[in-house]
PDB file of C-alpha atoms in Angstrom:
ATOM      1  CA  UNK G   1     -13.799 -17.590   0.305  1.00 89.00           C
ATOM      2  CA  UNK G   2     -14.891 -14.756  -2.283  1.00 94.00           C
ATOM      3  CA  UNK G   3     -12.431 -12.700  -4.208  1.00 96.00           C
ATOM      4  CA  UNK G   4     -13.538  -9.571  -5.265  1.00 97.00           C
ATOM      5  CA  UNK G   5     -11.790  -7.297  -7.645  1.00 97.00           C
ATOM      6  CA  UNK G   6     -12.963  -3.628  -8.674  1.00 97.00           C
ATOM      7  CA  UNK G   7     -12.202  -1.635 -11.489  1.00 97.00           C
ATOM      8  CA  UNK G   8     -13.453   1.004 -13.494  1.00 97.00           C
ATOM      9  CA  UNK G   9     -12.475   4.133 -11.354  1.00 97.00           C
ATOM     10  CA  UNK G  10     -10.779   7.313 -12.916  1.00 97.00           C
ATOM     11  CA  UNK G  11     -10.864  11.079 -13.133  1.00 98.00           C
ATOM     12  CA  UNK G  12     -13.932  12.531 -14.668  1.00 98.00           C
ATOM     13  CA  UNK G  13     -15.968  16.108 -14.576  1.00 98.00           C
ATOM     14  CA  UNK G  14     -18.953  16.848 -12.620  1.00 98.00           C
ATOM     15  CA  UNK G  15     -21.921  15.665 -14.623  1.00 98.00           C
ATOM     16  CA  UNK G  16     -20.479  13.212 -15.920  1.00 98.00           C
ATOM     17  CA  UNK G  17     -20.323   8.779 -15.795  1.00 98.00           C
ATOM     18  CA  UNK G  18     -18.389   6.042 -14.520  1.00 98.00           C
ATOM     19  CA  UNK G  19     -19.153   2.670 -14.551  1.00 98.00           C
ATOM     20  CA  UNK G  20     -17.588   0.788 -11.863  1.00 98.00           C
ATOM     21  CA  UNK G  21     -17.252  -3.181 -12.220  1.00 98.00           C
ATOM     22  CA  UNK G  22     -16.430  -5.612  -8.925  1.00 98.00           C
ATOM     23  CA  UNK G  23     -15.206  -9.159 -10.189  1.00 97.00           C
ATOM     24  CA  UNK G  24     -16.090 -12.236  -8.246  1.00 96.00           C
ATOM     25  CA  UNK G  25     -14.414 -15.195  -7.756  1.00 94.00           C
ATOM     26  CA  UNK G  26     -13.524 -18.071  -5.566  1.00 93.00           C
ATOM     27  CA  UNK G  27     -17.711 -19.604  -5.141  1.00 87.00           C
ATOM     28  CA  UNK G  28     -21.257 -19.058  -5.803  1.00 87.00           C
ATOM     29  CA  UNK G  29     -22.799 -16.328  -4.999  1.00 89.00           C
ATOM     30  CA  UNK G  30     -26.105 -18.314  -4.440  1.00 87.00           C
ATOM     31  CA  UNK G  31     -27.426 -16.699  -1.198  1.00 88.00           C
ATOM     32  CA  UNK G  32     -25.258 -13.332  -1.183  1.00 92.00           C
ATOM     33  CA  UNK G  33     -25.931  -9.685  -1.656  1.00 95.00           C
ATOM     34  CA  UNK G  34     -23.067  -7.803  -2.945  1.00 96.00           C
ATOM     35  CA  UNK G  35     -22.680  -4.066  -2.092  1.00 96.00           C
ATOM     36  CA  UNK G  36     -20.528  -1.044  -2.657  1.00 98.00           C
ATOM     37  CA  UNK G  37     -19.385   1.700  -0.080  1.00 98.00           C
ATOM     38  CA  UNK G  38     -17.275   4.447  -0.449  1.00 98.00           C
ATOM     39  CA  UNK G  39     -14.722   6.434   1.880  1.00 98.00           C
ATOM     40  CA  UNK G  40     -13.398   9.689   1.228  1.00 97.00           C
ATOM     41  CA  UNK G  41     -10.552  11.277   2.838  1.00 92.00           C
ATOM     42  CA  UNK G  42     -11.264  12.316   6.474  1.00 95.00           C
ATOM     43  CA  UNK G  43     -14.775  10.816   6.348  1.00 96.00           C
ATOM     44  CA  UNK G  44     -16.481   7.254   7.060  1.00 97.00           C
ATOM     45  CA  UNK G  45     -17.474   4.471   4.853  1.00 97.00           C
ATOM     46  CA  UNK G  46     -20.444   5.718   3.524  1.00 97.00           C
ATOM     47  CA  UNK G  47     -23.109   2.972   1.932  1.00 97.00           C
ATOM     48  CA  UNK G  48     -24.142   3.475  -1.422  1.00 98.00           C
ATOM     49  CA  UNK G  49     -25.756   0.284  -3.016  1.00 97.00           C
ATOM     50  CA  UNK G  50     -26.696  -2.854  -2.144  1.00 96.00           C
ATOM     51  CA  UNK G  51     -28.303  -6.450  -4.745  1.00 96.00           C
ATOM     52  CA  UNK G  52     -29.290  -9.729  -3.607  1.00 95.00           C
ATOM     53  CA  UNK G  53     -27.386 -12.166  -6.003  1.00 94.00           C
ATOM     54  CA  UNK G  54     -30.555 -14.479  -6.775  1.00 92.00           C
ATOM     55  CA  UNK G  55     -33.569 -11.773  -7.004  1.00 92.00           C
ATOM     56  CA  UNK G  56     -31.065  -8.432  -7.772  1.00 93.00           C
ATOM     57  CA  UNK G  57     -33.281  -7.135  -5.213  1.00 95.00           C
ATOM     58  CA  UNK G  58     -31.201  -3.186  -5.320  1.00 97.00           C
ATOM     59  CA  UNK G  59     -31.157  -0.813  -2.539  1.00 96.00           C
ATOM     60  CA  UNK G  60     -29.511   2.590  -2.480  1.00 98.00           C
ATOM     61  CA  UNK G  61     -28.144   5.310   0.200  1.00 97.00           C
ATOM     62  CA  UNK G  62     -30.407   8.563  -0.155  1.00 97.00           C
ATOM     63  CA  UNK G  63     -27.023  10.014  -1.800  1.00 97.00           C
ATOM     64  CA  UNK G  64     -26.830   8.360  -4.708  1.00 98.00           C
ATOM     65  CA  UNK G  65     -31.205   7.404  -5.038  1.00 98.00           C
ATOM     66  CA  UNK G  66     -32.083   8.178  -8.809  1.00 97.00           C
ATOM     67  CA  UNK G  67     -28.289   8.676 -10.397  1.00 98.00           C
ATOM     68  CA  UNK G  68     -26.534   5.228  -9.614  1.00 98.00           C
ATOM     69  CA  UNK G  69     -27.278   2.111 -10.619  1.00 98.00           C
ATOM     70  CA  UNK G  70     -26.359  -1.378  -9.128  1.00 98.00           C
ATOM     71  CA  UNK G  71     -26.804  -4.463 -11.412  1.00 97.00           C
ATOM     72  CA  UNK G  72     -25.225  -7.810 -11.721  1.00 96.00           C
ATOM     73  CA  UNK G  73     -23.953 -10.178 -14.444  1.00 95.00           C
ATOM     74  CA  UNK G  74     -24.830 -14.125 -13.304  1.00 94.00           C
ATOM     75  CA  UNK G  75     -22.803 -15.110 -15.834  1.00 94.00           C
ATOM     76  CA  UNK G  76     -19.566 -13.348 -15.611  1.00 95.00           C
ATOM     77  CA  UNK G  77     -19.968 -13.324 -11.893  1.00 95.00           C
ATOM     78  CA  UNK G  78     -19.533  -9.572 -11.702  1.00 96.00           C
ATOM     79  CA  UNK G  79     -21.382  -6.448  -9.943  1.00 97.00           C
ATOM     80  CA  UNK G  80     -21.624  -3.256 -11.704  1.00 98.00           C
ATOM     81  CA  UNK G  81     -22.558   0.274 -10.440  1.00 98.00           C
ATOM     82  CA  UNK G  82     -23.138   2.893 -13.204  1.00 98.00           C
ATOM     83  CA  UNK G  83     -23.218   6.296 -11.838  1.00 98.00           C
ATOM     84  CA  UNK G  84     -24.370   9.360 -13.931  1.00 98.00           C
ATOM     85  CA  UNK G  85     -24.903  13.180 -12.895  1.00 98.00           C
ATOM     86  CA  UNK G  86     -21.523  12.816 -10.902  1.00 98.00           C
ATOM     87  CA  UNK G  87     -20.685  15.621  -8.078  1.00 98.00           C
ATOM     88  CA  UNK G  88     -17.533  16.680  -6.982  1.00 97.00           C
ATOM     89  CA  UNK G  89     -18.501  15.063  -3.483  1.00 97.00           C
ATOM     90  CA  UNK G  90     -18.895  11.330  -5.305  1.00 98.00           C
ATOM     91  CA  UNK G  91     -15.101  11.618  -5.302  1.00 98.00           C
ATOM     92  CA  UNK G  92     -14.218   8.504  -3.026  1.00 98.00           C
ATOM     93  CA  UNK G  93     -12.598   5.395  -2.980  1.00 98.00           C
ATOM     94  CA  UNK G  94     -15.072   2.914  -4.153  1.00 98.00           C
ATOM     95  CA  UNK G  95     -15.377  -0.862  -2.713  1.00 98.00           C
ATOM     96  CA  UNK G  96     -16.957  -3.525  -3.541  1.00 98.00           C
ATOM     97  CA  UNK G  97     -18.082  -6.372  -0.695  1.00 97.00           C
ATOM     98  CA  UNK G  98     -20.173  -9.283  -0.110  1.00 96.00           C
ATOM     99  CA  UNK G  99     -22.357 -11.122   2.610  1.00 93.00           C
ATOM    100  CA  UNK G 100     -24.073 -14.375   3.069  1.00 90.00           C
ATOM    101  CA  UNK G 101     -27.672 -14.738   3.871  1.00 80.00           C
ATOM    102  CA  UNK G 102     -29.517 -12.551   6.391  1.00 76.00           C
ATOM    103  CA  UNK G 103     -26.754 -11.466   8.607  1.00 75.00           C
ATOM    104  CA  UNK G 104     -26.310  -8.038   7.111  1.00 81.00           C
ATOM    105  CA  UNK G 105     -22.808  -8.074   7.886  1.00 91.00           C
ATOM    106  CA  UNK G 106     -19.827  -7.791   5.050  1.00 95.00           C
ATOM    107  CA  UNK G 107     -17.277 -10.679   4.894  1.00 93.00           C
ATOM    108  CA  UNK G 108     -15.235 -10.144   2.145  1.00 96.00           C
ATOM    109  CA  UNK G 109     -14.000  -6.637   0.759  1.00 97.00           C
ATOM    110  CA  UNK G 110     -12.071  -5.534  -2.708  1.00 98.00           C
ATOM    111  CA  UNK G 111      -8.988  -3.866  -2.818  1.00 97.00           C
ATOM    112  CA  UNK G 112     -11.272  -0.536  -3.966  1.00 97.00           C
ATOM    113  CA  UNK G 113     -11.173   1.981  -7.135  1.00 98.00           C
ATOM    114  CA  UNK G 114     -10.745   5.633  -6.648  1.00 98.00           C
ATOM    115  CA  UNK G 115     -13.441   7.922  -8.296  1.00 98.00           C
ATOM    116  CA  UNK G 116     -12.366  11.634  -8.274  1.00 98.00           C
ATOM    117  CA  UNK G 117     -14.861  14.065  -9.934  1.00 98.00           C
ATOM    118  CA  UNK G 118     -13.847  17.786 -10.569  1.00 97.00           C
ATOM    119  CA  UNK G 119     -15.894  20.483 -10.504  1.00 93.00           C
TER     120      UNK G 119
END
């Protein structure tokens, strides 16, 4: 089992940054690629980064290509996703998940963080 525990959400204006941290816990992450989605009101989960654990391989949803940032912290066992030039439509709950191998699929989920920007 993985815990996973995000934090870092809050109100800020357009333009500006968040940095968003997703806590592990529970096993290794040896082998797993940790993303984060977000879901605003009235709208699907919408992908927004993905990193492989052992290479921090990063991939990102053409939404958030060239303002957010995924990373991750082997030692504390934590994710991060800094996100600059912030727009009133990256107001979303954020979550953080995490999948084993080459299945693609999510197993585990966080509780999420709400992001709202204002215009």
């Amino acid at each position: 089992q993985v815990q996973l525990v995000e934090s870092g959400g809050g109100l800020v204006q357009a333009g500006g940054s968040l940095r968003l941290s997703c806590a592990a816990s529970g096993r290794s992450l040896l082998n797993y690629y940790v993303g984060w989605f977000r879901q605003a009101p009235g709208k699907e989960r919408e992908f927004v980064a993905r990193i492989t654990w052992t290479a921090g391989s990063a991939y990102y949803g053409d939404s958030v290509k060239g303002r957010f940032t995924i990373s991750r912290d082997k030692a504390k066992n934590t994710i991060y996703l800094e996100m600059n030039s912030l727009k009133p439509e990256d107001t979303a709950v954020y979550y953080c998940a995490a999948g084993f191998g080459l299945s693609g699929d999510y197993d585990y989920w966080g509780q999420g963080t709400q992001v709202t920007v204002s215009s």
